[in-house]
Coordinates of C-alpha atoms in Angstrom, one line a residue:
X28 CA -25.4 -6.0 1.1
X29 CA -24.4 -5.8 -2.3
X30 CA -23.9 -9.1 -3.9
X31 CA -20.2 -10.2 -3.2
X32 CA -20.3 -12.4 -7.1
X33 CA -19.4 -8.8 -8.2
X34 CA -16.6 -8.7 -5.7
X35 CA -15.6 -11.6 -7.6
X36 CA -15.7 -10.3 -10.8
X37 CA -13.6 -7.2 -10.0
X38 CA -11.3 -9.3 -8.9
X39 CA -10.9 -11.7 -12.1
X40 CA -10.9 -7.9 -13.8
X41 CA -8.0 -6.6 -11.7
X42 CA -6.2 -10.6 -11.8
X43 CA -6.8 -11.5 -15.3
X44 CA -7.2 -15.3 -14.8
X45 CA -9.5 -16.6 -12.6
X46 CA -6.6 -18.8 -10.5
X47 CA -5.2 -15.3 -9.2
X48 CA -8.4 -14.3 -8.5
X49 CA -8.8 -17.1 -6.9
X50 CA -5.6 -16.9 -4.5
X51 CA -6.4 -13.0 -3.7
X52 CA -9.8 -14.1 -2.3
X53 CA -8.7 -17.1 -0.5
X54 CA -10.8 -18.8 -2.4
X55 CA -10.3 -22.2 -4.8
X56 CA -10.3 -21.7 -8.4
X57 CA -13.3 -23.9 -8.8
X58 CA -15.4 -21.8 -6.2
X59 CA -14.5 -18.5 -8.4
X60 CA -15.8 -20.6 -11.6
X61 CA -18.7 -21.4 -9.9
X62 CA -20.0 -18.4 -9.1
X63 CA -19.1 -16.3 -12.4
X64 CA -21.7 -19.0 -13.6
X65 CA -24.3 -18.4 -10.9
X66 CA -23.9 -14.6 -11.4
X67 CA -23.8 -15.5 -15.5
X68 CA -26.5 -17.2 -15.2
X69 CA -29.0 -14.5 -13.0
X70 CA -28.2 -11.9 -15.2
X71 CA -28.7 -13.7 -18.1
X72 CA -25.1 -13.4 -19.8
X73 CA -22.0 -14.7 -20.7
X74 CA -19.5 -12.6 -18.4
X75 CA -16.0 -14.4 -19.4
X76 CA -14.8 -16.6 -22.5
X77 CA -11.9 -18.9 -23.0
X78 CA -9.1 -16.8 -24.8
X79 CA -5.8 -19.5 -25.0
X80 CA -4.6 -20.0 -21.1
X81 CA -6.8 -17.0 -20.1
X82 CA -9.8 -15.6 -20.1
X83 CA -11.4 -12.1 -21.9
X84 CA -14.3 -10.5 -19.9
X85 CA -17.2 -10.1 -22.4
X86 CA -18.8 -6.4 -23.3
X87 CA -21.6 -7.9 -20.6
X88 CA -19.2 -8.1 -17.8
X89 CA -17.8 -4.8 -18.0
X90 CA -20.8 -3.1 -17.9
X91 CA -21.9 -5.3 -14.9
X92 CA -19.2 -3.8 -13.5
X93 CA -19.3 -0.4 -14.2
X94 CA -22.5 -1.0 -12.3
X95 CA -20.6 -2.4 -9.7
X96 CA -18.7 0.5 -9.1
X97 CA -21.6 2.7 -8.5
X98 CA -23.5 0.6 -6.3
X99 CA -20.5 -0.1 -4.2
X100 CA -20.0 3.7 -3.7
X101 CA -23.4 4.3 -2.7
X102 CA -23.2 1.3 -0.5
X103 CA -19.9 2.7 1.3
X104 CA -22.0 6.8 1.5
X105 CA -25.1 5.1 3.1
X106 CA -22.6 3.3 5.8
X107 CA -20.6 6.3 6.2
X108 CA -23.8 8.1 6.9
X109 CA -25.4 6.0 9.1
X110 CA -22.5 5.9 11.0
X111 CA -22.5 9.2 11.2
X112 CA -26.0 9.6 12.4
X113 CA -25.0 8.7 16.1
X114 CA -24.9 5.2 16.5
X115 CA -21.5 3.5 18.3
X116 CA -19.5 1.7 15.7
X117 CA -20.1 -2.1 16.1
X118 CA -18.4 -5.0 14.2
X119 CA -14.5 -5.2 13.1
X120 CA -12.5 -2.3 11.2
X121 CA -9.3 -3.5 9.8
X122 CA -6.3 -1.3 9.0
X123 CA -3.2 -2.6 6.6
X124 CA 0.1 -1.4 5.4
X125 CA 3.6 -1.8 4.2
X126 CA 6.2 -2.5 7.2
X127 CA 7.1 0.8 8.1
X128 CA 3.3 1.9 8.1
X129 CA 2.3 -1.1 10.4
X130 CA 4.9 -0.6 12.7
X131 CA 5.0 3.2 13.1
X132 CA 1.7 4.6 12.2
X133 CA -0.8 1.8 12.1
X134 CA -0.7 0.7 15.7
X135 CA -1.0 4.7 17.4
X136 CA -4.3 5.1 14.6
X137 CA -5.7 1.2 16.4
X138 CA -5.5 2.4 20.0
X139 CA -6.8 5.5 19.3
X140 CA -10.3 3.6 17.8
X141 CA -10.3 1.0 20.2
X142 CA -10.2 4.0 22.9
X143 CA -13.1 5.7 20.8
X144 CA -15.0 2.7 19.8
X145 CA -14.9 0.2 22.9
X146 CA -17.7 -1.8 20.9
X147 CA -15.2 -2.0 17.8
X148 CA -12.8 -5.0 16.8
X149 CA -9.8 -3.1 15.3
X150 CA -7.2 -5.5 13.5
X151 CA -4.1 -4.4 11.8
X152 CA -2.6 -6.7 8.8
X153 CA 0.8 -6.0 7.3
X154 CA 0.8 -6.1 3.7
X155 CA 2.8 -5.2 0.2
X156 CA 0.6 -2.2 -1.9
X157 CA -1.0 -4.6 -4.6
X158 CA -2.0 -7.1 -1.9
X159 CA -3.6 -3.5 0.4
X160 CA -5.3 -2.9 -3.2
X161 CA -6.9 -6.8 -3.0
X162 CA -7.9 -6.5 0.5
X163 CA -9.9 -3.6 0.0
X164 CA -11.4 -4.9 -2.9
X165 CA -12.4 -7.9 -1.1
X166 CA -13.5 -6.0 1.7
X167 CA -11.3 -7.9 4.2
X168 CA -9.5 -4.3 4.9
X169 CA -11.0 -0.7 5.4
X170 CA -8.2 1.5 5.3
X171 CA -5.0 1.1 3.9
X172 CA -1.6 3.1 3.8
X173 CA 0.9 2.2 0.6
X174 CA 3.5 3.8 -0.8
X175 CA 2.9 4.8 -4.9
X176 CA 4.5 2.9 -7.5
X177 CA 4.7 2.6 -11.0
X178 CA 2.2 -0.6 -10.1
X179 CA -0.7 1.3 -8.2
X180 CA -4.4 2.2 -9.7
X181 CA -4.5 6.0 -11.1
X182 CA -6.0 8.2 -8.7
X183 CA -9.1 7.9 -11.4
X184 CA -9.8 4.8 -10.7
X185 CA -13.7 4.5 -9.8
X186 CA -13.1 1.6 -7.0
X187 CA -11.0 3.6 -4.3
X188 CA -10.6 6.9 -2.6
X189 CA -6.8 7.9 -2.5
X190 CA -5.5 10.9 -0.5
X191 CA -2.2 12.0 -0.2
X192 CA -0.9 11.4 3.1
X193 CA 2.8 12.2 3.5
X194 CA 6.0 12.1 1.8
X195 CA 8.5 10.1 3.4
X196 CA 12.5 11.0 2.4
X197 CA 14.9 9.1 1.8
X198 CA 18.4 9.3 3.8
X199 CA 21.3 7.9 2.3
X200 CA 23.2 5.5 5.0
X201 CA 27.4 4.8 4.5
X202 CA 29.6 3.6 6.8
X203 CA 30.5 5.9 9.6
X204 CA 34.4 6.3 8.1
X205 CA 32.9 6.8 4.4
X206 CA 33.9 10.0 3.0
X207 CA 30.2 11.0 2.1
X208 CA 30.0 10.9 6.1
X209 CA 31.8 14.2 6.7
X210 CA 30.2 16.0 4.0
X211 CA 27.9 19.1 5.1
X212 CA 26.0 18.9 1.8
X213 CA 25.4 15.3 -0.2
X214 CA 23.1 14.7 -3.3
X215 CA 22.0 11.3 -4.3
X216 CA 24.3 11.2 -7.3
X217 CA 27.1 11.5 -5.2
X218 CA 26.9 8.0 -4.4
X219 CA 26.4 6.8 -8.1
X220 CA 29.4 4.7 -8.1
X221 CA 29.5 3.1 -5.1
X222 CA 27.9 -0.9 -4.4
X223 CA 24.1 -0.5 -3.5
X224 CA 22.2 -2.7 -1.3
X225 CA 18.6 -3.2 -2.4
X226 CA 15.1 -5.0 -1.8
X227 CA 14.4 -8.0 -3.1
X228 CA 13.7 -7.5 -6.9
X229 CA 9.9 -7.1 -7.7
X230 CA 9.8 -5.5 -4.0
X231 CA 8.0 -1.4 -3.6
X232 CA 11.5 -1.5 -1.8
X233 CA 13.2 -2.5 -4.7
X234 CA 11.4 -0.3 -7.4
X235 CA 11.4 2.9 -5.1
X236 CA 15.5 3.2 -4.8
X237 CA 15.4 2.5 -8.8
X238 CA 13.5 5.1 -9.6
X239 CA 15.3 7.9 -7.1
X240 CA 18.5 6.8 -8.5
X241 CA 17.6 6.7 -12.3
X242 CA 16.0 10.1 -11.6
X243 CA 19.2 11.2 -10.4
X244 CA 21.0 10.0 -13.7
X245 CA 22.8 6.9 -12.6
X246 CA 21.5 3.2 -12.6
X247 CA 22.8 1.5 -9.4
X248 CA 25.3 -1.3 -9.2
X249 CA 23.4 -3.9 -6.7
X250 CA 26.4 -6.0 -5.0
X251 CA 23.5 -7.1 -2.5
X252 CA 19.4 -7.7 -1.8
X253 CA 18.4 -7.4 1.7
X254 CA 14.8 -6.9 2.4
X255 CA 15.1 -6.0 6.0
X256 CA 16.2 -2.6 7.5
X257 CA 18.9 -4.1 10.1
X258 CA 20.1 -6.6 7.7
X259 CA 20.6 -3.7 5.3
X260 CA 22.5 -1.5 8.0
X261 CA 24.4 -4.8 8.9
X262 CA 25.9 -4.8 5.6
X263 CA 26.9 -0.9 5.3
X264 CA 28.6 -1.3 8.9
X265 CA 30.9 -4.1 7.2
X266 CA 31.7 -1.2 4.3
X267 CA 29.7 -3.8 1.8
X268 CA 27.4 -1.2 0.1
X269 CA 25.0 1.9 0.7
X270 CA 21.5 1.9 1.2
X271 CA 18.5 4.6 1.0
X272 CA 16.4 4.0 4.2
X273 CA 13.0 6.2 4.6
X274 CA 13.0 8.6 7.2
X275 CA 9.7 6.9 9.1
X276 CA 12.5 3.9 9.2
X277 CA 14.1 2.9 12.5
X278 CA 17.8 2.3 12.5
X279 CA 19.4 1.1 15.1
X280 CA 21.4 2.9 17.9
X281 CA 24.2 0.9 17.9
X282 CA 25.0 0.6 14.4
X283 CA 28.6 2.1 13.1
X284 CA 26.4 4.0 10.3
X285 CA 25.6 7.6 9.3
X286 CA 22.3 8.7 7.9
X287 CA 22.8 11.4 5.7
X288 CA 19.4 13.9 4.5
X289 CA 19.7 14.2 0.5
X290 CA 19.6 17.3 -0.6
X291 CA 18.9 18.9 -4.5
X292 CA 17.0 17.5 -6.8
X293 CA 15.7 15.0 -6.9
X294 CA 15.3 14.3 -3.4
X295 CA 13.8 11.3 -3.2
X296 CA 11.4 10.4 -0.9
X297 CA 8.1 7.6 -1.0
X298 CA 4.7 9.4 -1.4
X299 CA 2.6 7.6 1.5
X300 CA -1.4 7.0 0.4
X301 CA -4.7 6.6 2.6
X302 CA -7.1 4.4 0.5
X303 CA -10.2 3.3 1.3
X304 CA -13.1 2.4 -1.0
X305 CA -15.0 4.7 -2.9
X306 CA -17.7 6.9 -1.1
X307 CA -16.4 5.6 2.4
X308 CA -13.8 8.4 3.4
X309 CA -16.5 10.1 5.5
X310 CA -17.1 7.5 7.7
X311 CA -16.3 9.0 11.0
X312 CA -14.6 5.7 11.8
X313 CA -12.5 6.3 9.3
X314 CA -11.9 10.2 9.6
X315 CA -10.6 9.3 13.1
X316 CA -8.1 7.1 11.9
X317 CA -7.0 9.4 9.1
X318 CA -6.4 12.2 11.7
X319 CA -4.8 9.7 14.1
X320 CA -2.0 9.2 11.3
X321 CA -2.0 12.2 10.3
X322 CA -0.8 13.6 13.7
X323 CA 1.6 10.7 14.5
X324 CA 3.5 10.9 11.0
X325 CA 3.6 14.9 12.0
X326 CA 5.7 14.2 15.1
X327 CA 7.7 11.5 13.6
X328 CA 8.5 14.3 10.6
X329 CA 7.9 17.8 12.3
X330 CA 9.1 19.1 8.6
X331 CA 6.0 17.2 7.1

């Protein structure tokens, strides 16, 4: 209903240039240019000008979409209560998230709607926090679960609802002989000098285990990336490095390791976020899903 050229704009206002605008939506850079002319040109201003290799969004635009912003949210309360009003929810509801999310508490939250909703199409879609962020903004996703990093929107920001889901700690995994293995009590700086084993660099992965071990006064000496849980606990069991897994995280069985709960301060641990768009959090479609993960993330950490 509300004219998706504004979609586009928020997007070259989140991007910066209109090419990663572009890629976000799917869409080719062209197409993008072509419609922040059409919308230009019905509202009867300039919206962006050439600024070197980029673009600046004129004082036009950003009202426009300040605007935005507020029709969007009344668009997502009317929905929300005409859904509430009665009618079956119709039509497709996507849910996305990092790994562990889509693995663990994504797919319990799916049956539960398609159980509730028979008339509902209910897709999950694993994806890293900035892209969650673009989906909703391009209304491809309505729900999304992301951990919170230095990288994500303030919880001000007018486009999306964010509530607090869970906090998810952080074990530290050594090699089943490692000394730190028959401790009773082990803090995070206790493993300050040993090799780490980290995400990718650029990865929430990668930016999480950072920040918990700069917290803890140390900055980690990465002898290896590994993106993947079991290729991590591969490289511990061959006495290569440590790693910080998230509790939510499934190790497996067989693997000469020891997971170890932190303790002091800081115990790290990832702050897990619901996010929809603004105004749409009481769509009962959505509620249901909320309260679906909720309860699942409760059994999976009874100390939540």
């Amino acid at each position: 209903m509300i004219d998706f050229r504004l979609r586009i704009l928020q997007m070259v206002a989140e991007h910066g240039t209109v090419t990663a605008a572009a890629q976000a939506l799917h869409y080719t850079p062209s197409a993008v240019s072509h419609q922040l002319r059409r919308l230009a040109a019905d509202v009867g201003a300039e919206l962006v000008v050439q600024q070197g290799r980029g673009i600046r969004l004129t004082n036009a635009a950003r009202v426009l979409l300040h605007h935005a912003e507020r029709l969007q949210e009344q668009w997502q309360l009317a929905r929300a209560e005409l859904a509430a009003a009665g009618s079956e929810p119709t039509g497709r509801f996507t849910l996305c998230g990092f790994s562990t999310a889509a693995s663990r508490l994504l797919p319990p939250a799916a049956a539960g709607l398609r159980d509730a909703y028979p008339r509902l199409t209910v897709r999950i879609m694993e994806a890293e926090p900035d892209r969650c962020f673009d989906l909703l903004l391009a209304e491809e996703a309505d729900l999304a679960l992301l951990v919170v990093t230095a990288d994500s929107p303030p919880m001000t920001d007018g486009r999306f609802d964010q509530q607090p889901l869970l906090d998810d700690p952080l074990d530290l995994v050594v090699p089943q002989d490692h000394p730190l293995a028959a401790r009773r009590r082990v803090t995070l700086a206790d493993a300050a000098r040993e090799p780490w084993i980290l995400g990718s660099p650029g990865t929430t992965y990668h930016q999480l285990v950072l920040a918990a071990c700069m917290s803890a006064g140390f900055t980690p000496h990465i002898a290896h990336y590994a993106d993947e849980w079991d290729t991590g606990t591969a490289l511990v069991a061959h006495g290569l490095g440590v790693i910080l897994v998230p509790r939510l995280s499934r190790l497996r069985d067989d693997s000469p390791v020891a997971r170890i709960p932190l303790h002091g301060e800081p115990a790290p641990a990832r702050r897990i976020m619901a996010v929809t768009r603004l105004g749409a959090r009481r769509n009962p479609t959505l509620t249901h899903a909320v309260e679906t993960i909720t309860a699942t993330a409760r059994q999976l950490l009874p100390q939540q």
